[in-house]
Tab-separated table of C-alpha atoms in Angstrom:
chain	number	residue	atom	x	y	z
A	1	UNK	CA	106.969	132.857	70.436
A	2	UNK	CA	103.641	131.608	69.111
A	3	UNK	CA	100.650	132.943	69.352
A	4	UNK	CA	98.243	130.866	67.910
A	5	UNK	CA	97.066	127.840	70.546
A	6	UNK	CA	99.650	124.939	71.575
A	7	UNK	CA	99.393	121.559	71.654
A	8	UNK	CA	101.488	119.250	73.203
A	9	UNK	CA	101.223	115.666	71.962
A	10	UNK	CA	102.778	113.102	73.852
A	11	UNK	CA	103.006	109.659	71.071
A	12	UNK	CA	102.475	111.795	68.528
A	13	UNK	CA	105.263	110.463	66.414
A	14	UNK	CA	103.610	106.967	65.879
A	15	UNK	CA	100.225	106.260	65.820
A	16	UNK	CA	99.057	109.864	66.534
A	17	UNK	CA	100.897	111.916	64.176
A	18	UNK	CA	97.165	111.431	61.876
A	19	UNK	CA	96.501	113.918	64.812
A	20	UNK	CA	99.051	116.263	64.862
A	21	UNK	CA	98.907	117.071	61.353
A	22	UNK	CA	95.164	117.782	61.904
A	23	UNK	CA	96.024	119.614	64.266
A	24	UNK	CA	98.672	121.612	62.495
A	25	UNK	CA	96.394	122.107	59.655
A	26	UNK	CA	94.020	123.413	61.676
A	27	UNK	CA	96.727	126.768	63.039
A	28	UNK	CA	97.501	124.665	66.274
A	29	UNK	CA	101.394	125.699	67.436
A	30	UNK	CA	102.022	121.940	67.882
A	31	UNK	CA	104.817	120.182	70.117
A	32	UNK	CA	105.785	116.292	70.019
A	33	UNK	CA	108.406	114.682	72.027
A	34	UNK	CA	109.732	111.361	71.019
A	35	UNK	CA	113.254	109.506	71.099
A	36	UNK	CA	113.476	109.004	67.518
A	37	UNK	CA	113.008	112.265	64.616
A	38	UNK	CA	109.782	111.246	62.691
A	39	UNK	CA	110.249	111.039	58.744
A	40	UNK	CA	107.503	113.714	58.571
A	41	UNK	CA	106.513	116.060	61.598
A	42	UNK	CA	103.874	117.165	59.739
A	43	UNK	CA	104.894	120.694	60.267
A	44	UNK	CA	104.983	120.489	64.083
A	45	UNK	CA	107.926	120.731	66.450
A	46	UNK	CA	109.765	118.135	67.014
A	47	UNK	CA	111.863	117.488	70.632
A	48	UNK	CA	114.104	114.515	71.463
A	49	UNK	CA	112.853	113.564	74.274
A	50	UNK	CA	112.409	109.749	76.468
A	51	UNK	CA	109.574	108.744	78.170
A	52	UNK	CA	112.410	107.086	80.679
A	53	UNK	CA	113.495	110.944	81.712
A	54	UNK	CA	110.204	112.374	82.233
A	55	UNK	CA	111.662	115.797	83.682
A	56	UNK	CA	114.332	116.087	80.993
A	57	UNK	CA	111.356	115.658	78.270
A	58	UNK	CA	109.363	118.314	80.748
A	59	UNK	CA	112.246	120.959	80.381
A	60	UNK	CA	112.925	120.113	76.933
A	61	UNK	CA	109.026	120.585	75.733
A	62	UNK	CA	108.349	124.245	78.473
A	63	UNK	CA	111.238	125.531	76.273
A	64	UNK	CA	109.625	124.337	72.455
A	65	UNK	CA	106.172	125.506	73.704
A	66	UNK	CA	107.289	128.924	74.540
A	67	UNK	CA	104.127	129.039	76.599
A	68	UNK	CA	101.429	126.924	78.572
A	69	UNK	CA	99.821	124.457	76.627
A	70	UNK	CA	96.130	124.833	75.456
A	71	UNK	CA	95.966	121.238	74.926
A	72	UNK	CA	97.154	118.117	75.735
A	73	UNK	CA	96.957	114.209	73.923
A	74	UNK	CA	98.688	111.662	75.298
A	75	UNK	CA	99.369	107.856	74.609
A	76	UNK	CA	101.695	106.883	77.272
A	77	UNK	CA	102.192	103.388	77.689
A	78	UNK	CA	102.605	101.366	80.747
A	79	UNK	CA	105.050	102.394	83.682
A	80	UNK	CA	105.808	105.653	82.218
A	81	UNK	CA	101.952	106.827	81.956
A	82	UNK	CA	102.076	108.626	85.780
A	83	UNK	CA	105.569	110.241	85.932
A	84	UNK	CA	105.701	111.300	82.525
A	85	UNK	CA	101.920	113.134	82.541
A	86	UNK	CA	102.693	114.240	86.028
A	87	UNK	CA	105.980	115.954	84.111
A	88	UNK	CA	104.271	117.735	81.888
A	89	UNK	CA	101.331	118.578	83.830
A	90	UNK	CA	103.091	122.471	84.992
A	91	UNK	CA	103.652	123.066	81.409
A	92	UNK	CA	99.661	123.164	81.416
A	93	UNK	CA	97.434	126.212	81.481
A	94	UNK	CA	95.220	125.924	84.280
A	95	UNK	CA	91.855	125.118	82.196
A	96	UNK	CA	93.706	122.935	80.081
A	97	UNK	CA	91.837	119.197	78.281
A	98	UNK	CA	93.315	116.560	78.110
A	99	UNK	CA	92.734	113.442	76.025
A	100	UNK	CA	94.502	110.377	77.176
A	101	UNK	CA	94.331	107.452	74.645
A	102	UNK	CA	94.630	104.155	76.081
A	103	UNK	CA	95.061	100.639	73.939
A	104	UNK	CA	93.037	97.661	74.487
A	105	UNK	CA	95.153	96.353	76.288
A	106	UNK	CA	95.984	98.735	79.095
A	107	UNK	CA	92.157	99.678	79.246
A	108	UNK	CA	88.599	98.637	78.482
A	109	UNK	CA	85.235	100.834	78.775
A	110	UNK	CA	83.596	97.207	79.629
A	111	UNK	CA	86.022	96.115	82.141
A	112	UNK	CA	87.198	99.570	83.152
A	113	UNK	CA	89.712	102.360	82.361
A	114	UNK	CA	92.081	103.449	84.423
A	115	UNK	CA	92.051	107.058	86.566
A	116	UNK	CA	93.140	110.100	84.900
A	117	UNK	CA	96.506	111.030	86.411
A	118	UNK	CA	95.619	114.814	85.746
A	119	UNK	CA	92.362	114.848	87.800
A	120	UNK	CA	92.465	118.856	87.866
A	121	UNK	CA	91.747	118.968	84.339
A	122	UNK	CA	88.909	117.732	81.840
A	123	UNK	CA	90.083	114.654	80.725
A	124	UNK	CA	88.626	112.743	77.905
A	125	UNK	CA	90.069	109.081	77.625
A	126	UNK	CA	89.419	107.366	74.123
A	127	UNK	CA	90.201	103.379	74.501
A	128	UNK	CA	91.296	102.070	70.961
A	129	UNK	CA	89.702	98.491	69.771
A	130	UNK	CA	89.590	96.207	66.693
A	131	UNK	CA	87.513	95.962	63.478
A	132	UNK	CA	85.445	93.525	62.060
A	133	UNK	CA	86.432	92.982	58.332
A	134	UNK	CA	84.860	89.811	56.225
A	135	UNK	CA	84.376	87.636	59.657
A	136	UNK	CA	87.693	88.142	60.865
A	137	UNK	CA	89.067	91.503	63.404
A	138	UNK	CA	91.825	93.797	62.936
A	139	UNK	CA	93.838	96.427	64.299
A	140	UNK	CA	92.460	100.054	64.333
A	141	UNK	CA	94.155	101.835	61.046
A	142	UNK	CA	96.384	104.832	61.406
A	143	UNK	CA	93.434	106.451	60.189
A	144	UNK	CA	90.929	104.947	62.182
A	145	UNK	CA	93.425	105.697	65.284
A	146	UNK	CA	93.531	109.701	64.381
A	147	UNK	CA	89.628	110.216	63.247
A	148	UNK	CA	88.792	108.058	66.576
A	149	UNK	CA	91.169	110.771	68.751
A	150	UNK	CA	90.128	113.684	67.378
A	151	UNK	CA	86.430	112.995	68.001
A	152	UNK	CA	87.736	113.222	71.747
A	153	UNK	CA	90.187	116.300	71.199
A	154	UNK	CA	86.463	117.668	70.016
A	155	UNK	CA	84.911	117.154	72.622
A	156	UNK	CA	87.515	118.423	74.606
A	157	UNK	CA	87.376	121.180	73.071
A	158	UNK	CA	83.785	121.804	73.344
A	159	UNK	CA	83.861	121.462	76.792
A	160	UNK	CA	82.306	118.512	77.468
A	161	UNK	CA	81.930	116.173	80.452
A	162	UNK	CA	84.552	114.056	80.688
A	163	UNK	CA	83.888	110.636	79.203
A	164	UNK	CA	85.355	107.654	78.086
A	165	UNK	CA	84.931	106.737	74.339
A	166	UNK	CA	85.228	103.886	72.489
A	167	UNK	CA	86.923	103.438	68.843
A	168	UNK	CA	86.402	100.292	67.331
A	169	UNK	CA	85.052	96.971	69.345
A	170	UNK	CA	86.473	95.025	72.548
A	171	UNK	CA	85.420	91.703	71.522
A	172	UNK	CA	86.784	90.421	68.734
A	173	UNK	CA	85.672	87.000	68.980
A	174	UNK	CA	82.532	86.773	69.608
A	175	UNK	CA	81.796	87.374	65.806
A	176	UNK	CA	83.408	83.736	65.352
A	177	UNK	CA	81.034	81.981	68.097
């Protein structure tokens, strides 16, 4: 079994695998769950896994961890957010952050984010946005995405307050008005 720290990253085979392989490069004993095997795990562990089957993905991740989790980041989407962090949640050590990444979309630091579903431990939320390029807006890079989410595994990290945090801007359009 490992014994450097683990990570469990929940999305981490799309937009946040910038993150796992900082994370990874950085010692981190890192575990992803997806449905699909990424082209490049970027050296962490890989489990088949479906959001739709959050206690399969549960008992398939507590047996690649090997161990409670030091850390958890997770972009969970929609209807599967709740049952699928409330899953995972045992396979936490009891002091555990957590840094839930939310989209536009699903949550806004002007209008609102929604609750942490693992109130019993730190919980940074970063809330992904646009850019401004040349007068028009943009999606967030993969790039942008990862430096953005690591700036809240950070302060996880550290040990600070929980917070909400903001990458990129919420209104687009108001740079064409």
């Amino acid at each position: 079994m490992p014994s450097q720290r683990r990570a469990l990253v929940l999305g981490g085979t799309g937009m946040l695998a910038g993150c796992v392989e900082v994370l990874t490069s950085e010692g981190w004993y890192v575990v992803s769950p997806s449905r699909r095997r990424p082209l490049d795990t970027h050296g962490a562990v890989w489990v088949q896994a479906d959001w739709a089957q959050p206690d399969e993905l549960a008992e398939r991740t507590r047996i690649a961890l090997g161990g409670e989790a030091d850390l958890l980041v997770a972009w969970v989407r929609g209807s599967f957010r709740v049952p699928v962090l409330r899953a995972v949640s045992p396979l936490l050590k009891a002091d555990c952050p957590v840094v839930e990444v939310h989209g536009s979309a699903s949550a806004n630091p002007l209008q609102g984010c929604p609750e942490p579903v693992l109130s019993g431990h730190p919980t940074q939320q970063v809330v992904l946005g646009f850019r401004r390029n040349a007068g028009r807006t943009r999606w967030l890079t993969h790039r942008e995405t990862a430096d953005g989410v690591m700036a809240g595994v950070r302060r996880a990290l550290d040990g600070r307050q929980p917070a909400v945090h903001q990458v990129g801007e919420f209104r687009p359009w108001t740079a064409l008005h």
